[in-house]
Amino acid sequence: MRRWWEELVIDFAERMDGLVAAAHRGRLDDDEHEDAVALALARFSARLVDTFDGRSMGELVNACKTLAQFICMDVQRASMRAREAGSLDAGWDQPDGTPPGWEADEAVTRMESAERAAEARDFLAWALPRVTETHRRVMELTLHGAELEEISAELGISRENAYQRRSRGMRELRALKEQYDA
Amino acid sequence: MSTTEQVLSDFMDAWNAGRRPRVREYLERVPEGAARDALADQLTTWLEVAPAPEHSPEARAAIRSSAPVASVLAGVGSDAGLWPSVVPRLRNRAGLSIADLASRLVERFGLSPSDRSRTAAYLERLESGSLDGGRVSRRLLDALGAALGPSGATLADAAGFGRGLRPATQALFRAESPPAARTTLDDLTLLSRAALTPADEPADELDRLFTGGPDA
């Protein structure tokens, strides 16, 4: 089991590193970032070992994202205490302006909600048909691993056009994900 | 075509190709502010749905030896998990010495000032990995979290994440010969030793916080 777990941690490490970085957007320095990733991987591992019952990789990825957000807030809080800089939660407000909930209980509740969300495959099966057709084709090829040059050639469009369609496709997917997770 | 679109696209290509792109480096390619926030949101969405790339054996070895992964893998099997590697750094970033943290805990829990040195000794054991993380009370972890940043639950998982992965040890006993017959003198010797051995000091509140279990 340990060998399986180690391979799973390695599988998820890059994704977790990226989610942590996207969550703090440069607010954490290199050491803080590494600590945040380690803490997130430890929490992820604890949840994995305690609750894994054959749940899908997509559900685990959903759990990663919520973990990443809350771990970043925790690590930054320690540094801000030392620097005595403004509000501990500055910059972390929710879009509607309400302060973020960072209490342990709420973090666990949110992580559990994320874990119950459907896996990525089901989400994409639901969402992709709802994406604008010109953007959808580019997203489908991207999700199958095609690089931009291949997509441009396949669809007979310029690189710039391919960039735009990808970006707009991702914006549509993001909006759809928020709907799907709500 | 905006820079954000190109940077997002470059990241997605690099991810799919297994080139291990670093989100932080890509975020730095766009100006701070709305553009960077928008890119971060799109990268988050990508990371939620992206297929796992095929990594070469060399890439997997590099991921395994990266600092966060190496510390997590090394923490499995110990009762303290990540504490020896992470807690001292969190404490230093918070600008606290062990003595400072001990004083805060003494004040927080209304302990006697004379308990500061014992509290500091417990904290040293916690940071060196010689304290069983599973025996530390949730109240103490919450108090440490309030001082250091991470929540009590995060600190608990940082210590205990690998416990479920330890192989159960099995003890095999096989009698080689019948046990020697016990004599009354043997029993009296044992009893007298027990009577003369000083009893352990009863556990006080400080002991319970650090070793009394999660519900202490």
XYZ file of C-alpha atoms in Angstrom:
398
model
C 0.000 0.000 0.000
C 2.806 2.381 0.777
C 4.277 1.991 -2.684
C 0.869 2.715 -4.217
C 0.507 5.779 -2.004
C 3.964 7.109 -2.874
C 3.230 6.836 -6.600
C -0.099 8.631 -6.083
C 1.610 11.471 -4.196
C 4.080 11.825 -7.077
C 1.166 11.766 -9.548
C -0.588 14.598 -7.701
C 2.426 16.657 -6.647
C 2.685 18.745 -9.817
C -1.023 19.481 -9.857
C -0.963 20.409 -6.152
C 2.092 22.637 -6.688
C 0.242 24.434 -9.474
C -2.983 24.813 -7.506
C -1.089 26.222 -4.513
C 0.765 28.690 -6.743
C -2.452 29.754 -8.480
C -4.120 30.204 -5.081
C -1.450 32.527 -3.618
C -0.466 34.235 -6.923
C 2.987 35.174 -5.706
C 1.999 36.231 -2.178
C 4.153 33.436 -0.739
C 7.922 33.359 -1.175
C 9.747 30.211 -2.309
C 10.115 28.664 1.157
C 6.536 29.476 2.115
C 5.332 27.991 -1.169
C 7.241 24.750 -0.552
C 5.862 24.479 2.987
C 2.338 25.129 1.702
C 2.713 22.384 -0.914
C 4.117 19.935 1.675
C 1.284 20.681 4.119
C -1.311 20.345 1.356
C 0.166 17.012 0.227
C 0.163 15.771 3.837
C -3.492 16.720 4.307
C -4.341 15.209 0.951
C -2.515 12.016 1.934
C -4.248 11.856 5.289
C -7.630 12.151 3.594
C -6.603 9.646 0.934
C -5.556 6.975 3.388
C -8.458 7.576 5.759
C -11.309 7.855 3.295
C -10.226 6.312 0.015
C -12.834 3.838 -1.007
C -12.183 3.619 -4.713
C -13.244 7.177 -5.300
C -12.224 8.617 -8.606
C -9.161 10.640 -9.474
C -11.444 13.497 -10.440
C -12.851 13.714 -6.941
C -9.334 13.690 -5.536
C -8.380 16.544 -7.869
C -11.376 18.541 -6.631
C -10.202 17.970 -3.072
C -6.710 19.198 -4.039
C -7.997 22.580 -5.143
C -9.827 23.363 -1.914
C -6.885 22.152 0.144
C -4.527 24.382 -1.820
C -6.582 27.501 -1.132
C -6.850 26.972 2.596
C -3.254 25.868 3.116
C -2.011 29.036 1.361
C -4.049 31.197 3.688
C -2.628 29.380 6.698
C 1.001 29.742 5.609
C 0.596 33.402 4.715
C -1.037 34.115 8.049
C 2.135 33.123 9.917
C 4.299 35.409 7.805
C 1.900 38.325 8.097
C 1.918 37.970 11.857
C 5.676 38.340 11.821
C 5.568 41.335 9.510
C 2.574 42.839 11.369
C 1.164 43.868 8.031
C -2.474 44.847 7.908
C -5.355 42.404 8.028
C -4.413 38.771 8.278
C -6.908 37.955 5.588
C -6.120 40.879 3.275
C -6.631 39.924 -0.340
C -8.457 36.697 0.428
C -11.988 38.101 0.427
C -14.619 36.213 -1.491
C -15.941 37.785 -4.701
C -18.966 39.120 -2.804
C -16.665 40.866 -0.331
C -17.318 38.548 2.603
C -14.232 37.544 4.537
C -12.989 34.049 3.824
C -13.731 31.305 6.258
C -10.472 29.826 7.314
C -11.429 28.059 10.483
C -10.374 24.408 10.535
C -13.931 23.114 10.697
C -15.010 25.153 7.717
C -11.936 24.083 5.742
C -12.734 20.432 6.375
C -16.407 21.001 5.474
C -15.424 22.673 2.220
C -12.969 19.922 1.418
C -15.647 17.316 2.023
C -18.022 19.211 -0.279
C -15.365 19.288 -2.969
C -14.799 15.581 -2.542
C -18.486 14.882 -3.128
C -18.414 16.842 -6.398
C -18.580 14.758 -9.545
C -15.336 13.797 -11.202
C -13.667 15.778 -13.994
C -14.728 13.301 -16.655
C -18.405 13.660 -15.782
C -18.030 17.430 -15.584
C -16.437 17.598 -19.026
C -19.093 15.318 -20.491
C -21.699 17.748 -19.193
C -19.830 20.989 -19.887
C -18.195 20.552 -23.283
C -21.468 20.371 -25.234
C -22.331 23.724 -23.652
C -19.160 25.424 -24.836
C -19.334 27.509 -28.015
C -18.613 25.173 -30.916
C -15.506 26.960 -32.208
C -14.021 26.965 -28.715
C -15.176 23.437 -27.930
C -13.237 21.812 -30.745
C -10.023 23.476 -29.596
C -10.676 22.405 -25.967
C -11.380 18.811 -26.988
C -8.107 18.619 -28.890
C -6.257 20.264 -25.983
C -7.692 17.848 -23.448
C -6.513 15.020 -25.667
C -2.986 16.395 -25.420
C -2.681 18.266 -28.714
C -0.272 21.217 -28.726
C -1.167 24.531 -30.272
C 0.689 23.930 -33.551
C -1.200 20.695 -34.108
C -4.508 22.346 -33.310
C -3.815 25.219 -35.732
C -2.929 22.732 -38.461
C -5.875 20.427 -37.739
C -8.443 23.198 -37.802
C -6.770 25.330 -40.448
C -6.611 28.398 -38.200
C -3.798 30.779 -37.281
C -1.836 30.423 -34.045
C -3.338 33.658 -32.763
C -6.835 32.376 -33.463
C -6.025 29.121 -31.689
C -4.712 31.023 -28.640
C -7.908 33.051 -28.478
C -10.216 30.066 -28.822
C -8.351 28.188 -26.104
C -8.471 31.112 -23.727
C -12.159 31.747 -24.352
C -12.868 28.029 -24.088
C -11.186 27.957 -20.668
C -13.228 30.982 -19.526
C -16.405 29.209 -20.566
C -15.331 26.018 -18.777
C -14.586 27.994 -15.645
C -18.039 29.573 -15.629
C -19.591 26.173 -16.277
C -17.553 24.618 -13.444
C -18.876 27.184 -11.003
C -22.414 26.326 -12.114
C -21.722 22.611 -11.898
C -20.181 22.775 -8.413
C -22.913 25.033 -7.003
C -4.181 38.200 -29.054
C -3.372 39.070 -25.470
C -0.321 38.031 -23.533
C -2.580 36.214 -21.072
C -4.000 34.025 -23.817
C -0.566 33.098 -25.064
C 0.803 32.410 -21.592
C -2.197 30.203 -20.738
C -1.799 28.314 -23.977
C 1.934 27.847 -23.480
C 1.265 26.431 -20.010
C -1.325 23.985 -21.303
C 1.026 22.743 -24.026
C 3.901 22.362 -21.591
C 1.637 20.503 -19.118
C 0.325 18.095 -21.746
C 3.859 17.417 -23.000
C 5.016 16.499 -19.490
C 7.480 19.414 -19.357
C 6.425 20.277 -15.763
C 5.600 23.961 -16.171
C 5.716 26.045 -12.989
C 2.567 28.103 -12.477
C 4.530 30.777 -10.623
C 6.821 31.381 -13.585
C 3.898 31.676 -15.975
C 2.019 34.079 -13.675
C 5.083 36.332 -13.609
C 4.846 36.743 -17.389
C 1.712 38.889 -17.073
C 1.347 42.161 -15.174
C 0.224 41.954 -11.591
C -3.427 42.821 -11.095
C -6.489 41.877 -13.079
C -4.539 40.123 -15.858
C -2.633 37.921 -13.425
C -5.773 37.155 -11.437
C -7.594 36.154 -14.628
C -4.691 33.925 -15.677
C -4.534 32.329 -12.213
C -8.247 31.545 -12.409
C -7.876 29.975 -15.827
C -4.855 27.960 -14.758
C -6.810 26.720 -11.734
C -9.623 25.556 -13.991
C -7.105 23.859 -16.270
C -5.437 22.081 -13.350
C -8.848 20.845 -12.190
C -9.709 19.199 -15.495
C -6.365 18.554 -17.182
C -5.392 14.976 -17.902
C -2.374 13.709 -15.997
C 0.647 14.067 -18.281
C 2.976 11.198 -19.011
C 6.149 11.868 -17.085
C 9.382 10.166 -17.983
C 11.114 8.078 -15.294
C 13.626 10.918 -14.961
C 10.825 13.459 -14.431
C 9.173 11.248 -11.814
C 12.492 10.884 -10.036
C 12.889 14.680 -10.061
C 9.377 15.125 -8.624
C 10.111 12.518 -5.964
C 13.250 14.372 -4.891
C 11.658 17.863 -4.891
C 11.624 19.416 -1.415
C 7.893 19.171 -0.621
C 7.503 15.614 -1.941
C 10.733 14.395 -0.332
C 9.668 15.783 3.047
C 6.245 14.137 2.783
C 7.698 10.774 1.742
C 10.288 10.970 4.533
C 7.573 11.728 7.082
C 5.716 8.495 6.549
C 6.196 6.020 9.337
C 7.215 8.519 11.981
C 4.903 9.664 14.747
C 5.788 13.268 13.976
C 5.419 13.309 10.176
C 6.276 16.761 8.800
C 6.624 18.486 12.173
C 10.435 18.396 12.389
C 10.755 19.946 8.923
C 7.849 22.412 8.894
C 7.112 23.560 12.451
C 10.523 25.183 13.152
C 10.249 27.150 9.880
C 6.697 28.281 10.674
C 7.816 29.366 14.135
C 10.828 31.279 12.787
C 8.662 33.012 10.195
C 6.286 34.033 12.942
C 9.291 35.616 14.669
C 9.025 33.388 17.732
C 11.677 31.546 19.692
C 10.737 28.327 21.478
C 10.725 30.310 24.729
C 8.347 32.877 23.211
C 5.996 30.162 21.991
C 6.138 28.439 25.365
C 5.181 31.696 27.103
C 2.222 32.142 24.766
C 0.980 28.629 25.453
C 1.374 29.060 29.221
C -0.685 32.236 29.028
C -3.247 30.732 26.671
C -3.950 27.760 28.905
C -3.627 29.610 32.210
C -0.698 27.487 33.341
C 1.731 28.459 36.058
C 4.707 30.607 34.945
C 6.898 27.896 36.440
C 5.630 25.603 33.638
C 7.388 27.654 30.934
C 10.562 25.574 30.932
C 8.649 22.291 30.788
C 6.504 23.696 27.981
C 9.644 24.690 26.111
C 11.035 21.183 26.621
C 7.876 19.668 25.176
C 8.078 22.042 22.205
C 11.667 20.995 21.578
C 10.561 17.376 21.554
C 7.744 18.231 19.158
C 10.132 19.953 16.750
C 12.751 17.210 16.965
C 10.171 14.536 16.160
C 10.439 12.703 19.460
C 6.872 13.496 20.509
C 4.050 11.252 19.292
C 1.875 13.574 17.218
C -1.115 11.307 17.784
C -0.983 12.007 21.533
C -1.114 15.799 21.263
C -4.442 17.306 22.208
C -6.578 19.135 19.670
C -6.734 22.116 22.039
C -2.968 22.426 21.914
C -2.881 22.031 18.132
C -5.470 24.795 17.771
C -3.387 27.025 20.043
C -0.231 26.256 18.054
C -2.137 26.998 14.880
C -3.250 30.359 16.240
C 0.395 31.243 16.870
C 1.986 29.713 13.774
C -0.675 30.011 11.058
C -1.868 26.579 9.948
C -5.079 25.331 11.472
C -5.000 22.703 14.190
C -6.373 20.162 11.741
C -3.597 20.922 9.239
C -0.992 20.452 11.966
C -2.646 17.196 13.049
C -2.558 15.837 9.500
C 1.012 17.074 9.055
C 2.006 14.695 11.871
C -0.350 11.830 11.324
C -0.751 11.499 7.562
C 1.491 8.483 7.295
C 0.226 6.445 10.214
C -2.172 4.398 8.147
C 0.676 3.381 5.865
C 2.875 1.753 8.455
C 2.922 -2.035 8.127
C 1.499 -3.772 11.150
C 4.296 -5.422 13.028
C 3.856 -8.962 13.955
C 5.419 -10.551 16.923
C 6.080 -14.235 16.778
C 6.654 -16.102 19.944
C 7.669 -19.642 20.008
C 8.437 -21.380 23.215
C 11.693 -23.282 23.002
C 11.311 -24.883 26.373
C 8.741 -24.962 29.144
C 8.811 -21.893 31.399
C 10.851 -22.236 34.554
C 8.765 -22.859 37.614
C 8.095 -19.667 39.590
C 8.880 -19.620 43.249
C 7.316 -17.631 46.050
C 10.677 -15.868 46.457
C 10.493 -14.667 42.833
C 7.045 -13.191 43.470
C 8.122 -11.486 46.690
C 11.173 -10.026 44.937
C 8.990 -8.530 42.239
C 6.510 -7.104 44.718
C 9.207 -5.522 46.866
C 10.833 -3.908 43.849
C 7.479 -2.505 42.802
C 6.833 -1.107 46.261
C 10.237 0.610 46.401
C 10.059 2.108 42.901
C 8.748 5.677 43.096
C 5.409 6.153 41.370
C 5.328 8.381 38.298
C 4.208 11.905 38.970
C 0.533 12.191 38.116
C -0.025 13.879 34.746
C -0.868 17.552 35.039
C -2.617 19.838 32.566
C 0.592 20.493 30.643
C 1.305 16.779 30.319
C -2.224 16.164 29.156
C -1.974 18.861 26.488
C 1.130 17.321 24.962
C 0.612 13.618 25.631
C -2.957 13.067 26.779
C -4.437 12.292 23.383
C -6.542 14.339 20.952
C -9.454 14.717 23.363
C -7.395 15.768 26.378
